[in-house]
Amino acid sequence: MAVKIFFCGDFVNCTGNSNFIDSELKEIIKNCDFSIVNFEAPITYKDMNPIPKVGPHLYQSRESVFFLKQAGFNIVSIANNHIYDLGQKGLEETINELERNGILYVGGGKNFDEAYEAKFIERNKIRIGLLAASENEFGCLYEYKERGGYAWIFHPLIEDKIRETRQKVDFLIFIAHAGVEDIFIPLKEWRERYRRLCDLGVDVVIGHHPHVPQGYEVYNNSLIFYSLGNFYFDT
């Protein structure tokens, strides 16, 4: 018995492009049991109110969620440095739209506890746990706050969640949004962090954020993909 999972990197569809992938790739995605992408920014809503921050604010069309669903995606990570660019309202609108389209999300939430919650998927009697977290930028829940946001990859809860989730699944996948942008080799500190996660029980680390592909390695009995690069990014 096996489970077939498609992973890819960062996705931003601000122009509402419905034809962002070709038919051959769409067929591959739809033929997998689970297809997972990093949903890099919130969707737009009426009277948007961007948060104060350094750097660009990113957002996506409301239709981008439906277009992902049409393409065959059924899971997204929202643990990234742009998902809170439009504040609590933008995050909640995004989560609501994902739920309306039947897309599971991990790594973020409307409140602190939800952001750190593990999600579970199962196929062919194989149970898989999903955790996701990002480095600390705008919107990160690096400490308890009375708002939503995304999980911090260095929060002590992360290691607790890995140990706890490991006991409930056949395989554990950790989705990480971190690293230096536009370089092709991961820094030593990220290699050490991802190896630490594997030592705790993670079977596969899926990385993105640098916007370019980086290397992968087999570490003991685990796989680490340091960055898958951008999947679709139309800004």
Short mmCIF file of C-alpha atoms in Angstrom, two decimals:
data_model
loop_
_atom_site.label_atom_id
_atom_site.label_comp_id
_atom_site.label_asym_id
_atom_site.label_seq_id
_atom_site.Cartn_x
_atom_site.Cartn_y
_atom_site.Cartn_z
CA MET A 1 0.00 0.00 0.00
CA ALA A 2 1.19 3.52 -0.75
CA VAL A 3 0.18 7.17 -0.67
CA LYS A 4 1.07 9.49 -3.53
CA ILE A 5 1.70 13.12 -2.52
CA PHE A 6 2.57 16.10 -4.74
CA PHE A 7 4.49 18.94 -3.09
CA CYS A 8 5.42 22.30 -4.55
CA GLY A 9 6.66 25.67 -3.35
CA ASP A 10 5.31 29.20 -3.13
CA PHE A 11 2.04 30.22 -4.78
CA VAL A 12 0.77 33.77 -5.35
CA ASN A 13 -1.97 34.44 -7.91
CA CYS A 14 -2.84 38.11 -7.52
CA THR A 15 -4.13 38.53 -11.08
CA GLY A 16 -6.73 35.77 -10.84
CA ASN A 17 -5.16 33.68 -13.58
CA SER A 18 -7.13 30.44 -13.99
CA ASN A 19 -4.62 28.93 -16.43
CA PHE A 20 -1.50 29.07 -14.28
CA ILE A 21 -0.44 25.50 -15.08
CA ASP A 22 -0.63 23.38 -18.22
CA SER A 23 -2.78 20.31 -18.72
CA GLU A 24 0.07 17.79 -18.29
CA LEU A 25 1.05 19.15 -14.88
CA LYS A 26 -2.60 19.39 -13.84
CA GLU A 27 -3.00 15.70 -14.67
CA ILE A 28 -0.04 14.81 -12.43
CA ILE A 29 -1.47 16.86 -9.56
CA LYS A 30 -4.95 15.37 -9.87
CA ASN A 31 -3.59 11.82 -9.99
CA CYS A 32 -2.02 12.17 -6.54
CA ASP A 33 -3.86 11.33 -3.35
CA PHE A 34 -2.86 14.66 -1.83
CA SER A 35 -1.42 17.77 -3.49
CA ILE A 36 0.09 20.44 -1.25
CA VAL A 37 1.23 24.00 -1.97
CA ASN A 38 2.37 26.98 0.10
CA PHE A 39 -0.39 29.61 -0.09
CA GLU A 40 1.87 32.60 0.23
CA ALA A 41 -0.54 35.48 0.76
CA PRO A 42 -4.10 36.28 1.91
CA ILE A 43 -7.01 36.86 -0.45
CA THR A 44 -8.47 40.29 -1.06
CA TYR A 45 -11.56 41.59 0.72
CA LYS A 46 -13.62 44.79 0.81
CA ASP A 47 -11.93 47.77 2.47
CA MET A 48 -8.61 45.96 2.90
CA ASN A 49 -6.44 47.16 5.76
CA PRO A 50 -2.77 46.14 5.34
CA ILE A 51 -0.68 45.83 8.51
CA PRO A 52 2.26 48.20 9.15
CA LYS A 53 5.44 46.41 8.04
CA VAL A 54 8.73 46.71 6.23
CA GLY A 55 8.73 45.24 2.73
CA PRO A 56 5.94 44.49 0.25
CA HIS A 57 2.38 43.54 1.07
CA LEU A 58 1.22 40.57 -0.99
CA TYR A 59 -2.34 39.45 -1.61
CA GLN A 60 -4.21 37.14 -3.97
CA SER A 61 -7.50 37.22 -5.81
CA ARG A 62 -10.43 35.52 -4.09
CA GLU A 63 -10.71 33.21 -7.10
CA SER A 64 -7.18 31.89 -6.56
CA VAL A 65 -8.46 29.38 -3.99
CA PHE A 66 -11.06 27.98 -6.41
CA PHE A 67 -8.46 27.80 -9.17
CA LEU A 68 -6.18 25.79 -6.90
CA LYS A 69 -9.06 23.43 -6.18
CA GLN A 70 -9.76 23.06 -9.89
CA ALA A 71 -6.10 22.24 -10.48
CA GLY A 72 -6.29 19.35 -8.01
CA PHE A 73 -4.85 20.83 -4.81
CA ASN A 74 -6.49 19.77 -1.57
CA ILE A 75 -4.02 20.99 1.11
CA VAL A 76 -2.17 24.27 1.66
CA SER A 77 0.37 25.52 4.15
CA ILE A 78 -0.33 29.03 5.41
CA ALA A 79 2.76 29.22 7.62
CA ASN A 80 4.58 31.98 5.78
CA ASN A 81 5.68 35.58 6.16
CA HIS A 82 2.95 37.12 4.00
CA ILE A 83 -0.24 35.36 5.12
CA TYR A 84 -0.92 38.08 7.72
CA ASP A 85 -0.19 41.04 5.40
CA LEU A 86 -3.88 42.05 5.45
CA GLY A 87 -4.24 41.51 9.19
CA GLN A 88 -6.72 39.37 11.10
CA LYS A 89 -9.55 40.07 8.66
CA GLY A 90 -7.47 39.01 5.67
CA LEU A 91 -6.39 35.81 7.40
CA GLU A 92 -9.94 34.94 8.42
CA GLU A 93 -11.30 35.64 4.93
CA THR A 94 -8.60 33.36 3.50
CA ILE A 95 -9.32 30.52 5.92
CA ASN A 96 -13.05 30.81 5.29
CA GLU A 97 -12.51 30.60 1.53
CA LEU A 98 -10.24 27.57 1.91
CA GLU A 99 -12.89 25.85 4.02
CA ARG A 100 -15.63 26.70 1.50
CA ASN A 101 -13.58 24.96 -1.18
CA GLY A 102 -12.79 21.94 0.98
CA ILE A 103 -9.06 22.67 1.15
CA LEU A 104 -7.26 21.64 4.34
CA TYR A 105 -4.82 24.19 5.79
CA VAL A 106 -1.95 23.80 8.23
CA GLY A 107 0.56 26.05 9.98
CA GLY A 108 -1.67 29.02 10.68
CA GLY A 109 -5.04 29.84 12.15
CA LYS A 110 -7.50 32.35 13.51
CA ASN A 111 -5.95 31.94 16.97
CA PHE A 112 -2.72 30.75 18.57
CA ASP A 113 -3.79 27.16 19.29
CA GLU A 114 -5.06 26.58 15.77
CA ALA A 115 -1.83 27.86 14.25
CA TYR A 116 0.18 25.16 16.03
CA GLU A 117 -2.33 22.36 15.46
CA ALA A 118 -1.25 19.21 13.62
CA LYS A 119 -3.44 18.03 10.77
CA PHE A 120 -3.98 14.41 9.75
CA ILE A 121 -4.59 12.76 6.38
CA GLU A 122 -5.15 9.10 5.63
CA ARG A 123 -5.27 6.91 2.54
CA ASN A 124 -4.91 3.16 2.04
CA LYS A 125 -4.73 2.65 5.81
CA ILE A 126 -1.64 4.89 6.00
CA ARG A 127 -1.98 7.79 8.44
CA ILE A 128 0.16 10.89 7.90
CA GLY A 129 0.64 13.87 10.21
CA LEU A 130 1.26 17.38 8.91
CA LEU A 131 2.90 20.25 10.77
CA ALA A 132 3.98 23.59 9.33
CA ALA A 133 5.87 26.60 10.63
CA SER A 134 7.82 29.62 9.43
CA GLU A 135 10.62 31.85 10.54
CA ASN A 136 9.70 34.90 12.60
CA GLU A 137 8.43 37.76 10.46
CA PHE A 138 5.24 39.85 10.41
CA GLY A 139 2.23 37.88 11.65
CA CYS A 140 4.30 35.22 13.40
CA LEU A 141 2.93 33.89 16.70
CA TYR A 142 6.32 33.64 18.39
CA GLU A 143 4.54 34.07 21.72
CA TYR A 144 0.94 33.77 22.83
CA LYS A 145 -1.20 36.59 21.41
CA GLU A 146 -4.94 37.24 21.26
CA ARG A 147 -5.02 37.04 17.47
CA GLY A 148 -4.34 34.71 14.59
CA GLY A 149 -1.17 34.22 12.60
CA TYR A 150 1.27 31.44 11.83
CA ALA A 151 3.45 29.06 13.82
CA TRP A 152 7.08 29.92 14.60
CA ILE A 153 9.57 27.27 13.62
CA PHE A 154 11.66 27.82 16.80
CA HIS A 155 8.78 27.92 19.29
CA PRO A 156 9.18 25.26 22.04
CA LEU A 157 5.70 23.99 21.11
CA ILE A 158 7.03 22.77 17.76
CA GLU A 159 9.22 20.10 19.29
CA ASP A 160 6.40 19.09 21.66
CA LYS A 161 3.99 18.81 18.73
CA ILE A 162 6.44 16.66 16.78
CA ARG A 163 6.83 14.21 19.66
CA GLU A 164 3.08 14.13 20.28
CA THR A 165 2.10 13.73 16.62
CA ARG A 166 4.76 11.09 15.96
CA GLN A 167 2.92 8.73 18.31
CA LYS A 168 -0.30 8.96 16.26
CA VAL A 169 0.90 8.45 12.69
CA ASP A 170 2.79 6.20 10.31
CA PHE A 171 4.63 9.16 8.76
CA LEU A 172 5.19 12.76 9.82
CA ILE A 173 5.74 15.58 7.33
CA PHE A 174 6.96 19.03 8.38
CA ILE A 175 6.49 22.00 6.03
CA ALA A 176 9.02 24.77 6.69
CA HIS A 177 9.02 28.31 5.33
CA ALA A 178 12.44 29.72 6.08
CA GLY A 179 15.88 30.54 4.79
CA VAL A 180 17.70 33.26 2.87
CA GLU A 181 16.07 34.36 -0.37
CA ASP A 182 17.68 33.89 -3.78
CA ILE A 183 20.61 31.72 -2.77
CA PHE A 184 20.99 28.15 -3.98
CA ILE A 185 22.59 26.54 -0.93
CA PRO A 186 20.91 26.48 2.50
CA LEU A 187 22.76 28.08 5.39
CA LYS A 188 24.27 25.81 8.00
CA GLU A 189 21.87 26.93 10.73
CA TRP A 190 18.85 25.83 8.68
CA ARG A 191 20.46 22.50 7.90
CA GLU A 192 20.98 21.98 11.61
CA ARG A 193 17.43 23.02 12.48
CA TYR A 194 15.83 20.68 9.93
CA ARG A 195 18.07 17.81 11.01
CA ARG A 196 16.98 18.45 14.59
CA LEU A 197 13.34 18.14 13.52
CA CYS A 198 14.16 14.83 11.89
CA ASP A 199 15.91 13.61 15.05
CA LEU A 200 12.66 14.32 16.89
CA GLY A 201 10.63 12.16 14.52
CA VAL A 202 9.96 13.99 11.24
CA ASP A 203 10.17 11.74 8.17
CA VAL A 204 10.15 14.46 5.49
CA VAL A 205 10.90 18.18 5.67
CA ILE A 206 9.50 20.24 2.79
CA GLY A 207 11.09 23.69 2.60
CA HIS A 208 10.34 26.89 0.72
CA HIS A 209 10.73 30.68 1.01
CA PRO A 210 14.11 31.26 -0.73
CA HIS A 211 12.15 31.48 -4.07
CA VAL A 212 14.77 29.32 -5.78
CA PRO A 213 15.38 25.56 -5.55
CA GLN A 214 18.00 24.45 -3.06
CA GLY A 215 19.43 21.02 -2.40
CA TYR A 216 17.97 18.00 -0.72
CA GLU A 217 19.54 15.33 1.40
CA VAL A 218 18.89 11.97 2.97
CA TYR A 219 19.52 12.37 6.68
CA ASN A 220 19.48 9.09 8.60
CA ASN A 221 16.07 7.71 7.61
CA SER A 222 14.54 11.09 6.73
CA LEU A 223 14.37 13.30 3.64
CA ILE A 224 15.02 17.05 3.74
CA PHE A 225 14.13 19.30 0.80
CA TYR A 226 15.56 22.70 1.67
CA SER A 227 13.61 24.75 -0.85
CA LEU A 228 11.30 23.85 -3.72
CA GLY A 229 11.43 27.41 -5.04
CA ASN A 230 8.41 29.21 -6.47
CA PHE A 231 5.56 27.22 -7.94
CA TYR A 232 3.55 30.13 -9.35
CA PHE A 233 4.28 33.72 -8.39
CA ASP A 234 2.80 36.39 -10.64
CA THR A 235 3.90 39.57 -8.83
#
